[in-house]
GROMACS .gro file of C-alpha atoms in nm:
model
  326
    1MET     CA    1  -2.009   8.998   0.140
    2LYS     CA    2  -2.147   9.010  -0.212
    3LYS     CA    3  -1.879   8.763  -0.332
    4SER     CA    4  -1.975   8.512  -0.064
    5ALA     CA    5  -2.341   8.542  -0.161
    6VAL     CA    6  -2.257   8.473  -0.526
    7LEU     CA    7  -2.052   8.165  -0.437
    8TYR     CA    8  -2.334   8.034  -0.222
    9PHE     CA    9  -2.580   8.089  -0.510
   10PHE     CA   10  -2.367   7.891  -0.754
   11TYR     CA   11  -2.312   7.616  -0.492
   12VAL     CA   12  -2.687   7.571  -0.445
   13LEU     CA   13  -2.741   7.547  -0.820
   14GLY     CA   14  -2.480   7.275  -0.837
   15ILE     CA   15  -2.257   7.436  -1.098
   16PHE     CA   16  -1.931   7.334  -0.924
   17SER     CA   17  -1.831   6.971  -0.967
   18LYS     CA   18  -1.768   6.937  -0.596
   19GLY     CA   19  -2.124   7.034  -0.525
   20LEU     CA   20  -2.257   6.817  -0.807
   21THR     CA   21  -2.114   6.499  -0.654
   22LEU     CA   22  -2.329   6.557  -0.349
   23PHE     CA   23  -2.633   6.456  -0.554
   24ILE     CA   24  -2.501   6.102  -0.610
   25GLN     CA   25  -2.482   5.825  -0.356
   26THR     CA   26  -2.238   5.548  -0.446
   27GLN     CA   27  -1.983   5.317  -0.288
   28HIS     CA   28  -1.632   5.446  -0.338
   29THR     CA   29  -1.470   5.097  -0.345
   30VAL     CA   30  -1.641   4.770  -0.428
   31VAL     CA   31  -1.450   4.454  -0.333
   32GLY     CA   32  -1.522   4.145  -0.542
   33LYS     CA   33  -1.391   3.791  -0.552
   34MET     CA   34  -1.210   3.671  -0.860
   35GLY     CA   35  -1.449   3.478  -1.085
   36ASP     CA   36  -1.767   3.602  -0.918
   37GLU     CA   37  -2.005   3.874  -1.034
   38VAL     CA   38  -2.012   4.224  -0.886
   39ILE     CA   39  -2.266   4.504  -0.890
   40LEU     CA   40  -2.177   4.872  -0.928
   41ASN     CA   41  -2.447   5.118  -0.825
   42CYS     CA   42  -2.511   5.491  -0.848
   43GLN     CA   43  -2.817   5.674  -0.713
   44ILE     CA   44  -2.931   6.035  -0.723
   45ILE     CA   45  -3.063   6.133  -0.380
   46GLU     CA   46  -3.281   6.410  -0.523
   47SER     CA   47  -3.560   6.386  -0.776
   48LYS     CA   48  -3.429   6.512  -1.109
   49ASP     CA   49  -3.536   6.486  -1.471
   50VAL     CA   50  -3.266   6.246  -1.589
   51GLN     CA   51  -3.259   6.201  -1.964
   52GLN     CA   52  -2.978   5.942  -1.983
   53VAL     CA   53  -2.735   5.753  -1.764
   54THR     CA   54  -2.395   5.660  -1.912
   55TRP     CA   55  -2.142   5.424  -1.754
   56GLN     CA   56  -1.775   5.472  -1.838
   57LYS     CA   57  -1.453   5.295  -1.739
   58ASN     CA   58  -1.136   5.485  -1.664
   59LEU     CA   59  -0.841   5.362  -1.869
   60PRO     CA   60  -0.484   5.492  -1.886
   61GLU     CA   61  -0.558   5.642  -2.227
   62GLY     CA   62  -0.888   5.795  -2.112
   63GLU     CA   63  -1.252   5.703  -2.051
   64THR     CA   64  -1.438   5.449  -2.262
   65ASN     CA   65  -1.815   5.407  -2.271
   66VAL     CA   66  -1.941   5.081  -2.125
   67GLY     CA   67  -2.310   5.133  -2.186
   68SER     CA   68  -2.601   5.376  -2.151
   69ASN     CA   69  -2.965   5.383  -2.052
   70HIS     CA   70  -3.173   5.645  -2.236
   71LYS     CA   71  -3.511   5.775  -2.128
   72HIS     CA   72  -3.664   5.705  -2.469
   73PHE     CA   73  -3.427   5.461  -2.643
   74GLY     CA   74  -3.364   5.223  -2.354
   75GLN     CA   75  -3.047   5.034  -2.256
   76ARG     CA   76  -2.745   4.961  -2.468
   77VAL     CA   77  -2.411   4.793  -2.386
   78ASN     CA   78  -2.120   4.886  -2.607
   79SER     CA   79  -1.868   4.646  -2.754
   80PRO     CA   80  -1.642   4.490  -2.619
   81PHE     CA   81  -1.849   4.480  -2.295
   82ARG     CA   82  -2.140   4.286  -2.444
   83GLY     CA   83  -2.194   3.957  -2.270
   84LYS     CA   84  -1.983   4.082  -1.982
   85VAL     CA   85  -2.183   4.380  -1.851
   86GLU     CA   86  -2.558   4.410  -1.805
   87PHE     CA   87  -2.790   4.676  -1.661
   88GLU     CA   88  -2.968   4.557  -1.349
   89ASP     CA   89  -3.208   4.845  -1.276
   90VAL     CA   90  -3.429   4.997  -1.542
   91GLY     CA   91  -3.466   5.325  -1.358
   92LEU     CA   92  -3.268   5.638  -1.433
   93LEU     CA   93  -3.244   5.775  -1.081
   94ASN     CA   94  -3.103   5.449  -0.942
   95THR     CA   95  -2.878   5.268  -1.190
   96SER     CA   96  -2.670   4.952  -1.149
   97ILE     CA   97  -2.457   4.742  -1.377
   98VAL     CA   98  -2.357   4.377  -1.324
   99ILE     CA   99  -2.012   4.257  -1.427
  100ARG     CA  100  -1.999   3.878  -1.457
  101ASN     CA  101  -1.702   3.647  -1.408
  102VAL     CA  102  -1.473   3.930  -1.308
  103THR     CA  103  -1.102   3.910  -1.387
  104GLU     CA  104  -0.803   4.136  -1.345
  105LEU     CA  105  -0.901   4.320  -1.664
  106ASP     CA  106  -1.224   4.434  -1.498
  107GLU     CA  107  -1.049   4.606  -1.209
  108GLY     CA  108  -1.042   4.982  -1.203
  109CYS     CA  109  -1.270   5.282  -1.153
  110TYR     CA  110  -1.605   5.335  -1.325
  111ARG     CA  111  -1.802   5.658  -1.370
  112CYS     CA  112  -2.177   5.703  -1.380
  113LEU     CA  113  -2.293   6.017  -1.567
  114PHE     CA  114  -2.648   6.146  -1.516
  115ASN     CA  115  -2.759   6.380  -1.795
  116ILE     CA  116  -3.016   6.605  -1.627
  117TYR     CA  117  -3.228   6.846  -1.818
  118PRO     CA  118  -3.166   7.137  -1.816
  119ASP     CA  119  -2.877   7.103  -1.564
  120PRO     CA  120  -2.525   6.982  -1.648
  121ALA     CA  121  -2.435   6.617  -1.606
  122VAL     CA  122  -2.378   6.481  -1.256
  123ILE     CA  123  -2.089   6.237  -1.221
  124GLY     CA  124  -2.018   5.973  -0.961
  125THR     CA  125  -1.719   5.737  -0.934
  126THR     CA  126  -1.693   5.387  -0.790
  127CYS     CA  127  -1.386   5.162  -0.805
  128LEU     CA  128  -1.372   4.783  -0.834
  129GLN     CA  129  -1.099   4.595  -0.646
  130LEU     CA  130  -1.072   4.217  -0.678
  131TYR     CA  131  -0.927   3.961  -0.442
  132GLU     CA  132  -0.837   3.594  -0.461
  133LEU     CA  133  -0.829   3.371  -0.156
  134HIS     CA  134  -0.781   2.995  -0.140
  135GLU     CA  135  -0.882   2.776   0.151
  136PRO     CA  136  -0.632   2.808   0.440
  137VAL     CA  137  -0.446   2.499   0.562
  138LEU     CA  138  -0.386   2.447   0.935
  139HIS     CA  139  -0.127   2.196   1.062
  140VAL     CA  140  -0.051   2.083   1.419
  141ARG     CA  141   0.253   1.864   1.476
  142GLU     CA  142   0.467   1.747   1.770
  143SER     CA  143   0.775   1.936   1.874
  144ASN     CA  144   1.089   1.817   2.052
  145SER     CA  145   0.913   1.864   2.383
  146SER     CA  146   0.619   1.643   2.483
  147GLU     CA  147   0.445   1.947   2.635
  148GLU     CA  148   0.459   2.161   2.319
  149LEU     CA  149   0.309   2.155   1.972
  150VAL     CA  150   0.405   2.344   1.658
  151VAL     CA  151   0.109   2.516   1.491
  152SER     CA  152   0.129   2.653   1.136
  153CYS     CA  153  -0.132   2.802   0.903
  154SER     CA  154  -0.084   2.885   0.533
  155ALA     CA  155  -0.311   3.083   0.303
  156THR     CA  156  -0.268   3.189  -0.061
  157GLY     CA  157  -0.439   3.493  -0.204
  158ARG     CA  158  -0.414   3.818  -0.395
  159PRO     CA  159  -0.327   4.064  -0.255
  160ALA     CA  160  -0.134   3.923   0.043
  161CYS     CA  161  -0.371   3.811   0.317
  162THR     CA  162  -0.344   3.840   0.694
  163VAL     CA  163  -0.308   3.509   0.884
  164THR     CA  164  -0.378   3.505   1.259
  165LEU     CA  165  -0.351   3.208   1.497
  166ASN     CA  166  -0.567   3.175   1.807
  167VAL     CA  167  -0.623   2.913   2.074
  168SER     CA  168  -0.903   2.817   2.311
  169PRO     CA  169  -0.911   2.815   2.611
  170GLN     CA  170  -0.730   3.141   2.653
  171ASP     CA  171  -0.497   3.019   2.931
  172LEU     CA  172  -0.299   2.817   2.677
  173HIS     CA  173   0.010   2.999   2.557
  174LEU     CA  174   0.107   3.069   2.195
  175SER     CA  175   0.457   3.191   2.129
  176PRO     CA  176   0.505   3.503   1.911
  177ASN     CA  177   0.408   3.429   1.553
  178ASN     CA  178   0.668   3.387   1.282
  179THR     CA  179   0.525   3.496   0.943
  180VAL     CA  180   0.682   3.426   0.602
  181SER     CA  181   0.546   3.552   0.267
  182VAL     CA  182   0.629   3.396  -0.072
  183SER     CA  183   0.526   3.557  -0.404
  184ASN     CA  184   0.399   3.317  -0.670
  185THR     CA  185   0.430   3.345  -1.047
  186ASN     CA  186   0.054   3.392  -1.095
  187GLY     CA  187   0.048   3.709  -0.885
  188THR     CA  188  -0.075   3.548  -0.564
  189VAL     CA  189   0.111   3.552  -0.233
  190THR     CA  190   0.139   3.258   0.010
  191VAL     CA  191   0.155   3.365   0.375
  192THR     CA  192   0.256   3.111   0.644
  193THR     CA  193   0.234   3.186   1.016
  194THR     CA  194   0.395   2.951   1.271
  195ALA     CA  195   0.382   2.946   1.653
  196VAL     CA  196   0.458   2.708   1.942
  197LEU     CA  197   0.168   2.605   2.167
  198SER     CA  198   0.240   2.519   2.531
  199GLY     CA  199   0.017   2.333   2.777
  200VAL     CA  200  -0.148   2.108   2.521
  201HIS     CA  201  -0.240   1.839   2.778
  202LYS     CA  202  -0.571   2.011   2.850
  203HIS     CA  203  -0.881   1.835   2.727
  204GLY     CA  204  -1.082   1.987   2.441
  205ALA     CA  205  -0.830   2.255   2.341
  206GLN     CA  206  -0.873   2.408   1.998
  207VAL     CA  207  -0.639   2.590   1.764
  208GLY     CA  208  -0.785   2.826   1.508
  209CYS     CA  209  -0.663   3.017   1.204
  210ALA     CA  210  -0.831   3.337   1.080
  211VAL     CA  211  -0.753   3.469   0.731
  212ARG     CA  212  -0.851   3.809   0.593
  213VAL     CA  213  -0.788   3.988   0.265
  214LEU     CA  214  -0.906   4.342   0.198
  215SER     CA  215  -1.263   4.384   0.325
  216ALA     CA  216  -1.371   4.036   0.218
  217PRO     CA  217  -1.541   3.803   0.470
  218GLN     CA  218  -1.300   3.640   0.711
  219ARG     CA  219  -1.225   3.271   0.672
  220ASN     CA  220  -1.172   3.048   0.976
  221VAL     CA  221  -1.045   2.694   1.022
  222PHE     CA  222  -1.016   2.500   1.351
  223VAL     CA  223  -0.834   2.190   1.474
  224THR     CA  224  -0.918   2.013   1.801
  225ILE     CA  225  -0.611   1.895   1.991
  226PRO     CA  226  -0.648   1.542   2.135
  227ASP     CA  227  -0.627   1.485   2.511
  228VAL     CA  228  -0.256   1.402   2.540
  229LYS     CA  229  -0.096   1.405   2.885
  230PRO     CA  230   0.283   1.395   2.907
  231GLU     CA  231   0.291   1.150   3.203
  232LYS     CA  232   0.078   0.895   3.015
  233PHE     CA  233   0.233   0.958   2.681
  234THR     CA  234   0.598   0.899   2.780
  235PRO     CA  235   0.579   0.529   2.895
  236ALA     CA  236   0.383   0.430   2.590
  237HIS     CA  237   0.641   0.603   2.380
  238HIS     CA  238   0.924   0.413   2.553
  239GLU     CA  239   0.739   0.080   2.523
  240SER     CA  240   0.682   0.123   2.153
  241SER     CA  241   1.048   0.223   2.108
  242TRP     CA  242   1.158  -0.094   2.297
  243ILE     CA  243   0.942  -0.316   2.074
  244ILE     CA  244   1.074  -0.151   1.760
  245GLY     CA  245   1.433  -0.195   1.883
  246LEU     CA  246   1.373  -0.565   1.957
  247VAL     CA  247   1.230  -0.629   1.611
  248VAL     CA  248   1.520  -0.446   1.445
  249GLY     CA  249   1.772  -0.648   1.651
  250MET     CA  250   1.613  -0.979   1.553
  251VAL     CA  251   1.622  -0.882   1.187
  252ILE     CA  252   1.991  -0.790   1.214
  253VAL     CA  253   2.074  -1.122   1.386
  254CYS     CA  254   1.886  -1.323   1.122
  255CYS     CA  255   2.083  -1.147   0.851
  256LEU     CA  256   2.426  -1.182   1.016
  257VAL     CA  257   2.408  -1.552   1.117
  258PRO     CA  258   2.407  -1.689   0.758
  259VAL     CA  259   2.694  -1.457   0.670
  260PHE     CA  260   2.895  -1.578   0.970
  261ILE     CA  261   2.835  -1.945   0.882
  262PHE     CA  262   2.934  -1.885   0.520
  263VAL     CA  263   3.261  -1.717   0.624
  264LEU     CA  264   3.337  -1.998   0.870
  265MET     CA  265   3.284  -2.265   0.606
  266LYS     CA  266   3.513  -2.079   0.370
  267GLN     CA  267   3.792  -2.099   0.629
  268ILE     CA  268   3.740  -2.470   0.716
  269THR     CA  269   3.693  -2.620   0.366
  270PRO     CA  270   4.057  -2.606   0.238
  271ASN     CA  271   4.196  -2.792   0.546
  272SER     CA  272   3.927  -3.054   0.540
  273ARG     CA  273   3.992  -3.122   0.172
  274LEU     CA  274   4.365  -3.164   0.239
  275SER     CA  275   4.307  -3.412   0.522
  276LEU     CA  276   4.064  -3.613   0.314
  277ARG     CA  277   4.314  -3.623   0.030
  278ASN     CA  278   4.588  -3.762   0.261
  279LYS     CA  279   4.363  -4.037   0.402
  280THR     CA  280   4.227  -4.162   0.070
  281PRO     CA  281   4.455  -4.437  -0.092
  282GLN     CA  282   4.588  -4.342  -0.427
  283LYS     CA  283   4.538  -4.580  -0.721
  284PRO     CA  284   4.854  -4.695  -0.908
  285ALA     CA  285   4.919  -4.488  -1.203
  286GLN     CA  286   4.867  -4.665  -1.526
  287VAL     CA  287   5.147  -4.666  -1.780
  288ILE     CA  288   5.034  -4.484  -2.080
  289HIS     CA  289   5.216  -4.549  -2.397
  290GLU     CA  290   5.262  -4.236  -2.580
  291ASN     CA  291   5.171  -4.213  -2.945
  292LYS     CA  292   5.000  -4.557  -2.934
  293THR     CA  293   4.635  -4.620  -2.969
  294PRO     CA  294   4.459  -4.889  -2.763
  295LEU     CA  295   4.433  -5.111  -3.075
  296MET     CA  296   4.809  -5.106  -3.132
  297ILE     CA  297   4.870  -5.190  -2.768
  298LYS     CA  298   4.638  -5.492  -2.798
  299VAL     CA  299   4.816  -5.622  -3.111
  300ASN     CA  300   5.156  -5.597  -2.944
  301GLU     CA  301   5.033  -5.798  -2.647
  302LEU     CA  302   4.911  -6.075  -2.881
  303ARG     CA  303   5.245  -6.084  -3.060
  304GLN     CA  304   5.429  -6.115  -2.734
  305ARG     CA  305   5.214  -6.406  -2.632
  306SER     CA  306   5.264  -6.590  -2.963
  307SER     CA  307   5.640  -6.542  -2.961
  308VAL     CA  308   5.696  -6.743  -2.644
  309LYS     CA  309   5.968  -7.016  -2.714
  310LYS     CA  310   5.877  -7.388  -2.704
  311PRO     CA  311   6.081  -7.637  -2.486
  312PRO     CA  312   6.387  -7.790  -2.664
  313ASN     CA  313   6.274  -8.164  -2.644
  314SER     CA  314   5.951  -8.104  -2.808
  315THR     CA  315   5.916  -8.239  -3.165
  316THR     CA  316   5.677  -8.156  -3.426
  317LYS     CA  317   5.468  -8.446  -3.537
  318LYS     CA  318   5.393  -8.464  -3.903
  319PRO     CA  319   5.061  -8.582  -4.005
  320THR     CA  320   5.068  -8.953  -4.118
  321SER     CA  321   4.908  -9.081  -4.420
  322GLY     CA  322   4.627  -9.316  -4.423
  323LYS     CA  323   4.853  -9.634  -4.461
  324ARG     CA  324   4.944  -9.834  -4.154
  325LEU     CA  325   5.310  -9.947  -4.116
  326PHE     CA  326   5.408 -10.276  -3.974
   0.00000   0.00000   0.00000
């Protein structure tokens, strides 16, 4: 009985660390978005004479002082946290620090130490956890069946996010989701969820994608499905296919006709040339004297003409003198 009374006495005085933490109100885990600023807060729920508040960060090698706020000397941020961390509240019973442009290096647990006179220090702990989430992408495409659509939603974040597909109105049917996760080199994870939607011919139907990561606000994207009825969609599809087939056929015919004509002409040309050659009269071949130039041939012809013999009765008259004979 006496031992229980002693333990209760020490508990009320706050000597045990478990009892000391009851004086501090803080959030155990603070979730922040990568690149934003976060606020860490500690508050004593009882009025105490606090002389100084010290913020520390837990590291693998031990605690390091981030900054302090003294009752008489004011606030001070230690290096290398200057420009990164600032005190938000000037009070000592309710203290907050702001961490700007948070990165992976800022993740971890932080301690707030309240130095109370004449009591021992009171310690509280709050942990910072960061997330990264990019805008989700929702796709709706046709399937092999005219009455079904394939719906897929992808989201990239850190840590891996949860991707959920939904449809409105509720009487439309979504097949069981197929989810695939891919780890990226920068530490993020891309999650893709795919499902098949049946009964898409209803007017005004919507497909939605909800993405969550940690305790961060949920992100939603929606796509409205157009009013597509299978009975009206099929004839139009066949008509367009018929027109496309006709155009393709005309193009093929226009390409093949010149080729056919060219091949046909190739087959007819040799015979026609032969027949024309037989019908055309050939010119007599001229006798070509080998090794004789045209000038030599001309000289020979002149010699032949001059060497023609005179008739035997012909006499050569001598020119007479200028005297006349009687």
